[in-house]
Amino acid sequence: MRKTWIALALLAVVLLLHGGLLTGAQPPDPEPAPAAQAPAEPPAGHASPVLPVLLGVVVILTAAKLGGAIFERFHQPAVLGELVFGVLLGNLALFGYTGVEFLGTTEGIEILAELGVILLLFDVGLESNLDEMKSVGASSLVVAVLGVVAPFFLGWGVSAWMIPDEELLVHIFIGATLCATSVGITARVLADLGKLQKRESKIVLGAAVIDDVLGLVILAVVAGVITAAGTGGTLSSLAILWIVVKAILFLGGAILLGTWLSPRMFRVASRLRIQGWLLIVSLVFCFSLAYLANVLGLATIVGAFAAGLILDEVHYRDFLDAGEHSIEELIHPIYVFLVPIFFVLMGIRVDLSTFGQVSVLGFAAVLSVAAIIGKMICAAGVLEKGLDRVSVAVGMVPRGEVGLIFASIGASLVLHGEPVISSEVYSAVVIMVIVTTLITPPALKWTLARGERHRAAAAPAIE
Amino acid sequence: MRKTWIALALLAVVLLLHGGLLTGAQPPDPEPAPAAQAPAEPPAGHASPVLPVLLGVVVILTAAKLGGAIFERFHQPAVLGELVFGVLLGNLALFGYTGVEFLGTTEGIEILAELGVILLLFDVGLESNLDEMKSVGASSLVVAVLGVVAPFFLGWGVSAWMIPDEELLVHIFIGATLCATSVGITARVLADLGKLQKRESKIVLGAAVIDDVLGLVILAVVAGVITAAGTGGTLSSLAILWIVVKAILFLGGAILLGTWLSPRMFRVASRLRIQGWLLIVSLVFCFSLAYLANVLGLATIVGAFAAGLILDEVHYRDFLDAGEHSIEELIHPIYVFLVPIFFVLMGIRVDLSTFGQVSVLGFAAVLSVAAIIGKMICAAGVLEKGLDRVSVAVGMVPRGEVGLIFASIGASLVLHGEPVISSEVYSAVVIMVIVTTLITPPALKWTLARGERHRAAAAPAIE
């Protein structure tokens, strides 16, 4: 424990030094100058946009590793420590220290964080493969559909009950916000606990991906309807259908085409025999599908997961035979570098000061309960017997980054001159996201352990 | 060769598809919205600043690896292929294709490139160590001083001769622009050829670092004088002295403090025993020194090199004993990902259309010759006998990113209402940077091979 405090003291020194340096020297520019633009004032020292990123990465990685170390010491998943230390970092202003406020507003840090979550889902995809996905496909599909339908109507109902003055479309939008599942948190917890290979894990991950697609389709449709209503028109059912078809075409197409293309791509690459080819080809493939997913109106992480799902060791046997590491091993250092940035940044974005408003807290509490109950119904969707249904349901609870994205889209949509999601509702949705996200790692750890104890107790009776 | 063309065709398809998708769907936003701002228009698909970065990284990494593959096939260093393919990418607009213009203006890509060059210099520093630096210290110091003084006065003279109407301070500034050595290019060529451990390489790398410090000190002083002249004042000799002292204090201080701190830092970290600590501690250390260097008015890469120089396997023996990879191995995948982005981006920033102006070309040619001759004088600075002096001098030739940074600072400094570096002079300086940068890899490869043939021929005679 003493070592942890030494490390904590070091972090404090860095931050204090930074605060001092900021007043004494060049501040990291929160709105960096356009690229290739040199600083207007000497002494030299190039005021490049990389500067706040360098400082930010130093602070974030230090916080991430300290938070992770402390939480692991108390037998909690490291990711929870990263989130909590992120919340602390993001709210130091409440204690009068504003030296780290640039962390949440620096675009470069956001980009690294998003590359991090893309790599996280790519890695999750790599750890799965299509045949396994198919074997849990039926359960995943039922779990996913229940996990979308139940929270949607629960959220709609809660919203109509708690804020009856708002319009119908607002209630529908809040319902949509509750649909998403953030596979990132669950995947990270399962990875930290070494449970990614469990059948329950595969059902959750498969369902979370289907859920993400379903949720994004609902969001796209609801947002389309709201925009049409805002401009006095209506969205044609053809347009709604097109959004749905696009999503299905992307996943199906990516998997079909990718399964055909990726062995050929690797064969070409392996014959060129250049240092680092395997890693580069994998990254290019992952980023291409992530980009393509977005072009089609889906989340980048859906594309990254599809990319990981498609790539299989069989495809790059030539590289492995030549003594190269596997893609997972090659990706790992980049993962270690970027993924914690994402989780700390998610924590940083949380504004603790909204927690002070009682009405916000009340709505947030009801919304959180609806969000949790809505996903617990997923347990009924596990078709196979003998599996740990509760863990599957708990794994579906976190809304994470997807929930935050939904909320921010709602805040930007305008209906009759006002944002669909008002700032109070926004705060409540953000709190719901935090609660569902923070509750999952310890809950999942607990239910998994309980499930294993049950099975261990049951096993002798069967034998 | 056929495989290369298949790969080239694939890149073409990606770019054409991109062009088509851009007109059909969401363009990657060249001026991304502020962080956490959601898109104002559905259908969903989050218009995050990561999108142009994803697409850019895909295009850049593909171009880098294809360029590298093609140049290696013709027995040239891969880095040259990355630069040339960068130039091609950056000037596709000349052939009417503007789909990749965002590559040079997307801040996220610039940030990844700068992280790349920081990691490159960190890696170079890791491959060196202080004792070796000391053993070549005398030669490096003389080579560096010659490599700053000679180009400075040659550049000043050439400028006074070619553009006599400009003010004295402009000539001095152009002289300063010629001082820098871009250790990045040379280090990369030496690494590609597997020659980093040669004594000549160590002299060049040591000299390039000293040169960088000297050049940046000169730049800081000249820029300070110009700003003072611009506002009607003069820079006190005390202020000039302070810039000089700061640079020396930083390097000396970093090395002294770092040598004391780093084993302790690793000891604390190793006792916390968390996954990925060694990599994270190394990155945090590297980025901290890079940031600190900039705060003191030096280039970030100077700090990164110092960080690499300080870290030594002895310091993290505990990690190696626990079965962790060495820092070099851990950094390698991140290096493979980010470093090519830097070199391709340097190529992209080249505007081939300036090559069409005859007066610019004339000044550029004379400036390039001065830049090359100025550094060839470095050969006289190699104090030891039997070494390949010409290779040392050639290794000092490239101006690379440092030259580009100097030129852009000159373009942003204003003297009597006009920029110190006019757009024509800027083009000429950029061409000089390109020529010295492009010429070095093949020249260095040739002189190194020649030097080895000479020694092989001389060896029997001595025996």
GROMACS .gro file of N, CA and C in nm, chain A residues 228-326:
model
  297
  228ALA      N    1  -3.794   1.498  -3.897
  228ALA     CA    2  -3.903   1.520  -3.991
  228ALA      C    3  -4.015   1.600  -3.924
  229ALA      N    4  -4.048   1.565  -3.797
  229ALA     CA    5  -4.151   1.637  -3.724
  229ALA      C    6  -4.109   1.782  -3.702
  230GLY      N    7  -3.980   1.801  -3.673
  230GLY     CA    8  -3.926   1.935  -3.649
  230GLY      C    9  -3.941   2.024  -3.770
  231THR      N   10  -3.924   1.968  -3.888
  231THR     CA   11  -3.935   2.047  -4.010
  231THR      C   12  -4.075   2.039  -4.068
  232GLY      N   13  -4.169   1.982  -3.989
  232GLY     CA   14  -4.308   1.981  -4.030
  232GLY      C   15  -4.346   1.863  -4.117
  233GLY      N   16  -4.251   1.776  -4.153
  233GLY     CA   17  -4.281   1.662  -4.240
  233GLY      C   18  -4.286   1.533  -4.161
  234THR      N   19  -4.292   1.423  -4.230
  234THR     CA   20  -4.282   1.292  -4.166
  234THR      C   21  -4.182   1.209  -4.245
  235LEU      N   22  -4.121   1.114  -4.175
  235LEU     CA   23  -4.024   1.028  -4.241
  235LEU      C   24  -4.101   0.916  -4.309
  236SER      N   25  -4.071   0.895  -4.436
  236SER     CA   26  -4.142   0.789  -4.508
  236SER      C   27  -4.105   0.653  -4.451
  237SER      N   28  -4.199   0.562  -4.456
  237SER     CA   29  -4.170   0.427  -4.404
  237SER      C   30  -4.061   0.362  -4.489
  238LEU      N   31  -4.048   0.408  -4.614
  238LEU     CA   32  -3.943   0.357  -4.700
  238LEU      C   33  -3.806   0.395  -4.642
  239ALA      N   34  -3.794   0.521  -4.598
  239ALA     CA   35  -3.668   0.568  -4.542
  239ALA      C   36  -3.634   0.491  -4.415
  240ILE      N   37  -3.738   0.464  -4.333
  240ILE     CA   38  -3.716   0.387  -4.211
  240ILE      C   39  -3.667   0.246  -4.245
  241LEU      N   40  -3.732   0.188  -4.345
  241LEU     CA   41  -3.693   0.054  -4.387
  241LEU      C   42  -3.549   0.052  -4.435
  242TRP      N   43  -3.510   0.157  -4.508
  242TRP     CA   44  -3.376   0.165  -4.565
  242TRP      C   45  -3.269   0.166  -4.455
  243ILE      N   46  -3.297   0.239  -4.344
  243ILE     CA   47  -3.203   0.242  -4.232
  243ILE      C   48  -3.184   0.101  -4.177
  244VAL      N   49  -3.296   0.029  -4.165
  244VAL     CA   50  -3.290  -0.108  -4.111
  244VAL      C   51  -3.212  -0.199  -4.205
  245VAL      N   52  -3.244  -0.188  -4.334
  245VAL     CA   53  -3.181  -0.276  -4.433
  245VAL      C   54  -3.030  -0.253  -4.439
  246LYS      N   55  -2.991  -0.126  -4.434
  246LYS     CA   56  -2.849  -0.090  -4.440
  246LYS      C   57  -2.769  -0.163  -4.333
  247ALA      N   58  -2.824  -0.159  -4.210
  247ALA     CA   59  -2.753  -0.219  -4.097
  247ALA      C   60  -2.733  -0.369  -4.118
  248ILE      N   61  -2.841  -0.434  -4.163
  248ILE     CA   62  -2.833  -0.579  -4.184
  248ILE      C   63  -2.738  -0.610  -4.299
  249LEU      N   64  -2.749  -0.530  -4.407
  249LEU     CA   65  -2.660  -0.551  -4.521
  249LEU      C   66  -2.514  -0.535  -4.481
  250PHE      N   67  -2.487  -0.435  -4.397
  250PHE     CA   68  -2.347  -0.412  -4.360
  250PHE      C   69  -2.289  -0.532  -4.289
  251LEU      N   70  -2.358  -0.578  -4.184
  251LEU     CA   71  -2.302  -0.689  -4.107
  251LEU      C   72  -2.291  -0.815  -4.191
  252GLY      N   73  -2.401  -0.847  -4.262
  252GLY     CA   74  -2.398  -0.965  -4.349
  252GLY      C   75  -2.292  -0.952  -4.455
  253GLY      N   76  -2.289  -0.836  -4.520
  253GLY     CA   77  -2.193  -0.813  -4.628
  253GLY      C   78  -2.050  -0.818  -4.578
  254ALA      N   79  -2.026  -0.752  -4.463
  254ALA     CA   80  -1.890  -0.749  -4.409
  254ALA      C   81  -1.844  -0.890  -4.379
  255ILE      N   82  -1.933  -0.969  -4.321
  255ILE     CA   83  -1.892  -1.104  -4.282
  255ILE      C   84  -1.870  -1.192  -4.406
  256LEU      N   85  -1.960  -1.182  -4.503
  256LEU     CA   86  -1.945  -1.263  -4.624
  256LEU      C   87  -1.821  -1.221  -4.703
  257LEU      N   88  -1.816  -1.092  -4.734
  257LEU     CA   89  -1.705  -1.041  -4.814
  257LEU      C   90  -1.573  -1.056  -4.739
  258GLY      N   91  -1.577  -1.025  -4.610
  258GLY     CA   92  -1.456  -1.031  -4.530
  258GLY      C   93  -1.400  -1.172  -4.522
  259THR      N   94  -1.488  -1.268  -4.508
  259THR     CA   95  -1.442  -1.406  -4.499
  259THR      C   96  -1.377  -1.450  -4.630
  260TRP      N   97  -1.426  -1.393  -4.742
  260TRP     CA   98  -1.366  -1.424  -4.871
  260TRP      C   99  -1.236  -1.344  -4.889
  261LEU      N  100  -1.240  -1.215  -4.849
  261LEU     CA  101  -1.129  -1.125  -4.880
  261LEU      C  102  -1.009  -1.145  -4.789
  262SER      N  103  -1.035  -1.168  -4.658
  262SER     CA  104  -0.923  -1.157  -4.565
  262SER      C  105  -0.813  -1.261  -4.587
  263PRO      N  106  -0.844  -1.389  -4.619
  263PRO     CA  107  -0.730  -1.479  -4.646
  263PRO      C  108  -0.650  -1.435  -4.767
  264ARG      N  109  -0.719  -1.381  -4.869
  264ARG     CA  110  -0.649  -1.335  -4.989
  264ARG      C  111  -0.560  -1.215  -4.959
  265MET      N  112  -0.616  -1.121  -4.880
  265MET     CA  113  -0.541  -1.002  -4.840
  265MET      C  114  -0.413  -1.042  -4.768
  266PHE      N  115  -0.426  -1.137  -4.675
  266PHE     CA  116  -0.308  -1.178  -4.600
  266PHE      C  117  -0.209  -1.253  -4.689
  267ARG      N  118  -0.261  -1.325  -4.788
  267ARG     CA  119  -0.170  -1.398  -4.875
  267ARG      C  120  -0.085  -1.300  -4.956
  268VAL      N  121  -0.150  -1.197  -5.012
  268VAL     CA  122  -0.076  -1.093  -5.085
  268VAL      C  123   0.028  -1.030  -4.991
  269ALA      N  124  -0.018  -0.993  -4.873
  269ALA     CA  125   0.070  -0.923  -4.780
  269ALA      C  126   0.189  -1.011  -4.740
  270SER      N  127   0.163  -1.139  -4.719
  270SER     CA  128   0.271  -1.225  -4.670
  270SER      C  129   0.378  -1.243  -4.778
  271ARG      N  130   0.339  -1.235  -4.906
  271ARG     CA  131   0.438  -1.251  -5.012
  271ARG      C  132   0.523  -1.126  -5.028
  272LEU      N  133   0.470  -1.011  -4.990
  272LEU     CA  134   0.550  -0.887  -4.998
  272LEU      C  135   0.657  -0.888  -4.891
  273ARG      N  136   0.634  -0.962  -4.783
  273ARG     CA  137   0.733  -0.984  -4.678
  273ARG      C  138   0.801  -0.855  -4.631
  274ILE      N  139   0.724  -0.767  -4.574
  274ILE     CA  140   0.782  -0.647  -4.517
  274ILE      C  141   0.758  -0.649  -4.368
  275GLN      N  142   0.855  -0.596  -4.297
  275GLN     CA  143   0.844  -0.586  -4.151
  275GLN      C  144   0.714  -0.520  -4.111
  276GLY      N  145   0.646  -0.581  -4.018
  276GLY     CA  146   0.528  -0.516  -3.962
  276GLY      C  147   0.402  -0.529  -4.046
  277TRP      N  148   0.408  -0.607  -4.156
  277TRP     CA  149   0.291  -0.620  -4.242
  277TRP      C  150   0.167  -0.672  -4.169
  278LEU      N  151   0.184  -0.777  -4.090
  278LEU     CA  152   0.067  -0.839  -4.029
  278LEU      C  153  -0.010  -0.739  -3.943
  279LEU      N  154   0.064  -0.663  -3.862
  279LEU     CA  155  -0.001  -0.564  -3.777
  279LEU      C  156  -0.069  -0.457  -3.861
  280ILE      N  157   0.002  -0.409  -3.964
  280ILE     CA  158  -0.053  -0.302  -4.047
  280ILE      C  159  -0.178  -0.348  -4.121
  281VAL      N  160  -0.170  -0.468  -4.180
  281VAL     CA  161  -0.287  -0.518  -4.253
  281VAL      C  162  -0.406  -0.531  -4.158
  282SER      N  163  -0.382  -0.580  -4.037
  282SER     CA  164  -0.491  -0.597  -3.941
  282SER      C  165  -0.551  -0.462  -3.902
  283LEU      N  166  -0.463  -0.364  -3.874
  283LEU     CA  167  -0.514  -0.232  -3.834
  283LEU      C  168  -0.592  -0.169  -3.949
  284VAL      N  169  -0.539  -0.180  -4.070
  284VAL     CA  170  -0.607  -0.121  -4.186
  284VAL      C  171  -0.743  -0.186  -4.203
  285PHE      N  172  -0.748  -0.317  -4.187
  285PHE     CA  173  -0.875  -0.389  -4.201
  285PHE      C  174  -0.974  -0.344  -4.095
  286CYS      N  175  -0.928  -0.338  -3.971
  286CYS     CA  176  -1.014  -0.297  -3.858
  286CYS      C  177  -1.066  -0.154  -3.879
  287PHE      N  178  -0.976  -0.061  -3.910
  287PHE     CA  179  -1.017   0.079  -3.925
  287PHE      C  180  -1.107   0.096  -4.047
  288SER      N  181  -1.081   0.020  -4.153
  288SER     CA  182  -1.165   0.032  -4.273
  288SER      C  183  -1.309  -0.007  -4.241
  289LEU      N  184  -1.326  -0.120  -4.174
  289LEU     CA  185  -1.463  -0.164  -4.143
  289LEU      C  186  -1.529  -0.069  -4.043
  290ALA      N  187  -1.449  -0.016  -3.948
  290ALA     CA  188  -1.505   0.080  -3.852
  290ALA      C  189  -1.556   0.204  -3.926
  291TYR      N  190  -1.475   0.250  -4.021
  291TYR     CA  191  -1.515   0.368  -4.098
  291TYR      C  192  -1.638   0.339  -4.182
  292LEU      N  193  -1.634   0.224  -4.248
  292LEU     CA  194  -1.744   0.186  -4.335
  292LEU      C  195  -1.875   0.174  -4.256
  293ALA      N  196  -1.866   0.117  -4.135
  293ALA     CA  197  -1.986   0.106  -4.051
  293ALA      C  198  -2.044   0.244  -4.029
  294ASN      N  199  -1.956   0.342  -4.001
  294ASN     CA  200  -2.006   0.475  -3.974
  294ASN      C  201  -2.068   0.539  -4.097
  295VAL      N  202  -2.006   0.517  -4.213
  295VAL     CA  203  -2.062   0.572  -4.337
  295VAL      C  204  -2.205   0.523  -4.355
  296LEU      N  205  -2.228   0.398  -4.312
  296LEU     CA  206  -2.361   0.340  -4.326
  296LEU      C  207  -2.452   0.377  -4.209
  297GLY      N  208  -2.407   0.465  -4.120
  297GLY     CA  209  -2.493   0.511  -4.012
  297GLY      C  210  -2.487   0.425  -3.888
  298LEU      N  211  -2.391   0.333  -3.880
  298LEU     CA  212  -2.376   0.250  -3.761
  298LEU      C  213  -2.259   0.302  -3.677
  299ALA      N  214  -2.244   0.249  -3.557
  299ALA     CA  215  -2.131   0.290  -3.474
  299ALA      C  216  -2.002   0.226  -3.527
  300THR      N  217  -1.891   0.300  -3.514
  300THR     CA  218  -1.762   0.248  -3.560
  300THR      C  219  -1.728   0.115  -3.493
  301ILE      N  220  -1.769   0.102  -3.363
  301ILE     CA  221  -1.731  -0.019  -3.290
  301ILE      C  222  -1.797  -0.144  -3.347
  302VAL      N  223  -1.913  -0.127  -3.413
  302VAL     CA  224  -1.977  -0.242  -3.476
  302VAL      C  225  -1.887  -0.295  -3.588
  303GLY      N  226  -1.830  -0.201  -3.665
  303GLY     CA  227  -1.740  -0.240  -3.773
  303GLY      C  228  -1.613  -0.306  -3.720
  304ALA      N  229  -1.560  -0.250  -3.610
  304ALA     CA  230  -1.436  -0.304  -3.554
  304ALA      C  231  -1.459  -0.445  -3.502
  305PHE      N  232  -1.575  -0.467  -3.439
  305PHE     CA  233  -1.607  -0.600  -3.389
  305PHE      C  234  -1.620  -0.698  -3.506
  306ALA      N  235  -1.689  -0.655  -3.612
  306ALA     CA  236  -1.703  -0.740  -3.730
  306ALA      C  237  -1.566  -0.776  -3.787
  307ALA      N  238  -1.476  -0.678  -3.790
  307ALA     CA  239  -1.340  -0.703  -3.842
  307ALA      C  240  -1.270  -0.811  -3.760
  308GLY      N  241  -1.281  -0.799  -3.628
  308GLY     CA  242  -1.216  -0.897  -3.541
  308GLY      C  243  -1.278  -1.035  -3.556
  309LEU      N  244  -1.410  -1.036  -3.574
  309LEU     CA  245  -1.483  -1.163  -3.589
  309LEU      C  246  -1.437  -1.236  -3.716
  310ILE      N  247  -1.415  -1.158  -3.821
  310ILE     CA  248  -1.380  -1.217  -3.951
  310ILE      C  249  -1.238  -1.274  -3.950
  311LEU      N  250  -1.145  -1.195  -3.893
  311LEU     CA  251  -1.005  -1.239  -3.896
  311LEU      C  252  -0.989  -1.364  -3.811
  312ASP      N  253  -0.919  -1.458  -3.866
  312ASP     CA  254  -0.904  -1.585  -3.797
  312ASP      C  255  -0.761  -1.631  -3.821
  313GLU      N  256  -0.704  -1.699  -3.723
  313GLU     CA  257  -0.564  -1.740  -3.736
  313GLU      C  258  -0.537  -1.815  -3.865
  314VAL      N  259  -0.639  -1.888  -3.911
  314VAL     CA  260  -0.622  -1.967  -4.034
  314VAL      C  261  -0.577  -1.877  -4.148
  315HIS      N  262  -0.630  -1.754  -4.151
  315HIS     CA  263  -0.603  -1.664  -4.263
  315HIS      C  264  -0.459  -1.620  -4.270
  316TYR      N  265  -0.393  -1.614  -4.155
  316TYR     CA  266  -0.256  -1.561  -4.161
  316TYR      C  267  -0.155  -1.663  -4.110
  317ARG      N  268  -0.188  -1.789  -4.134
  317ARG     CA  269  -0.098  -1.900  -4.100
  317ARG      C  270   0.043  -1.874  -4.153
  318ASP      N  271   0.053  -1.820  -4.278
  318ASP     CA  272   0.184  -1.792  -4.339
  318ASP      C  273   0.271  -1.706  -4.249
  319PHE      N  274   0.209  -1.605  -4.187
  319PHE     CA  275   0.284  -1.514  -4.101
  319PHE      C  276   0.331  -1.586  -3.975
  320LEU      N  277   0.240  -1.665  -3.917
  320LEU     CA  278   0.275  -1.736  -3.793
  320LEU      C  279   0.389  -1.834  -3.820
  321ASP      N  280   0.380  -1.901  -3.936
  321ASP     CA  281   0.485  -1.996  -3.972
  321ASP      C  282   0.618  -1.923  -3.986
  322ALA      N  283   0.616  -1.798  -4.033
  322ALA     CA  284   0.738  -1.720  -4.050
  322ALA      C  285   0.786  -1.662  -3.917
  323GLY      N  286   0.724  -1.703  -3.807
  323GLY     CA  287   0.774  -1.661  -3.675
  323GLY      C  288   0.713  -1.531  -3.624
  324GLU      N  289   0.613  -1.477  -3.696
  324GLU     CA  290   0.549  -1.354  -3.647
  324GLU      C  291   0.461  -1.387  -3.526
  325HIS      N  292   0.431  -1.286  -3.445
  325HIS     CA  293   0.338  -1.305  -3.336
  325HIS      C  294   0.196  -1.307  -3.391
  326SER      N  295   0.100  -1.355  -3.312
  326SER     CA  296  -0.039  -1.351  -3.355
  326SER      C  297  -0.089  -1.206  -3.349
   0.00000   0.00000   0.00000
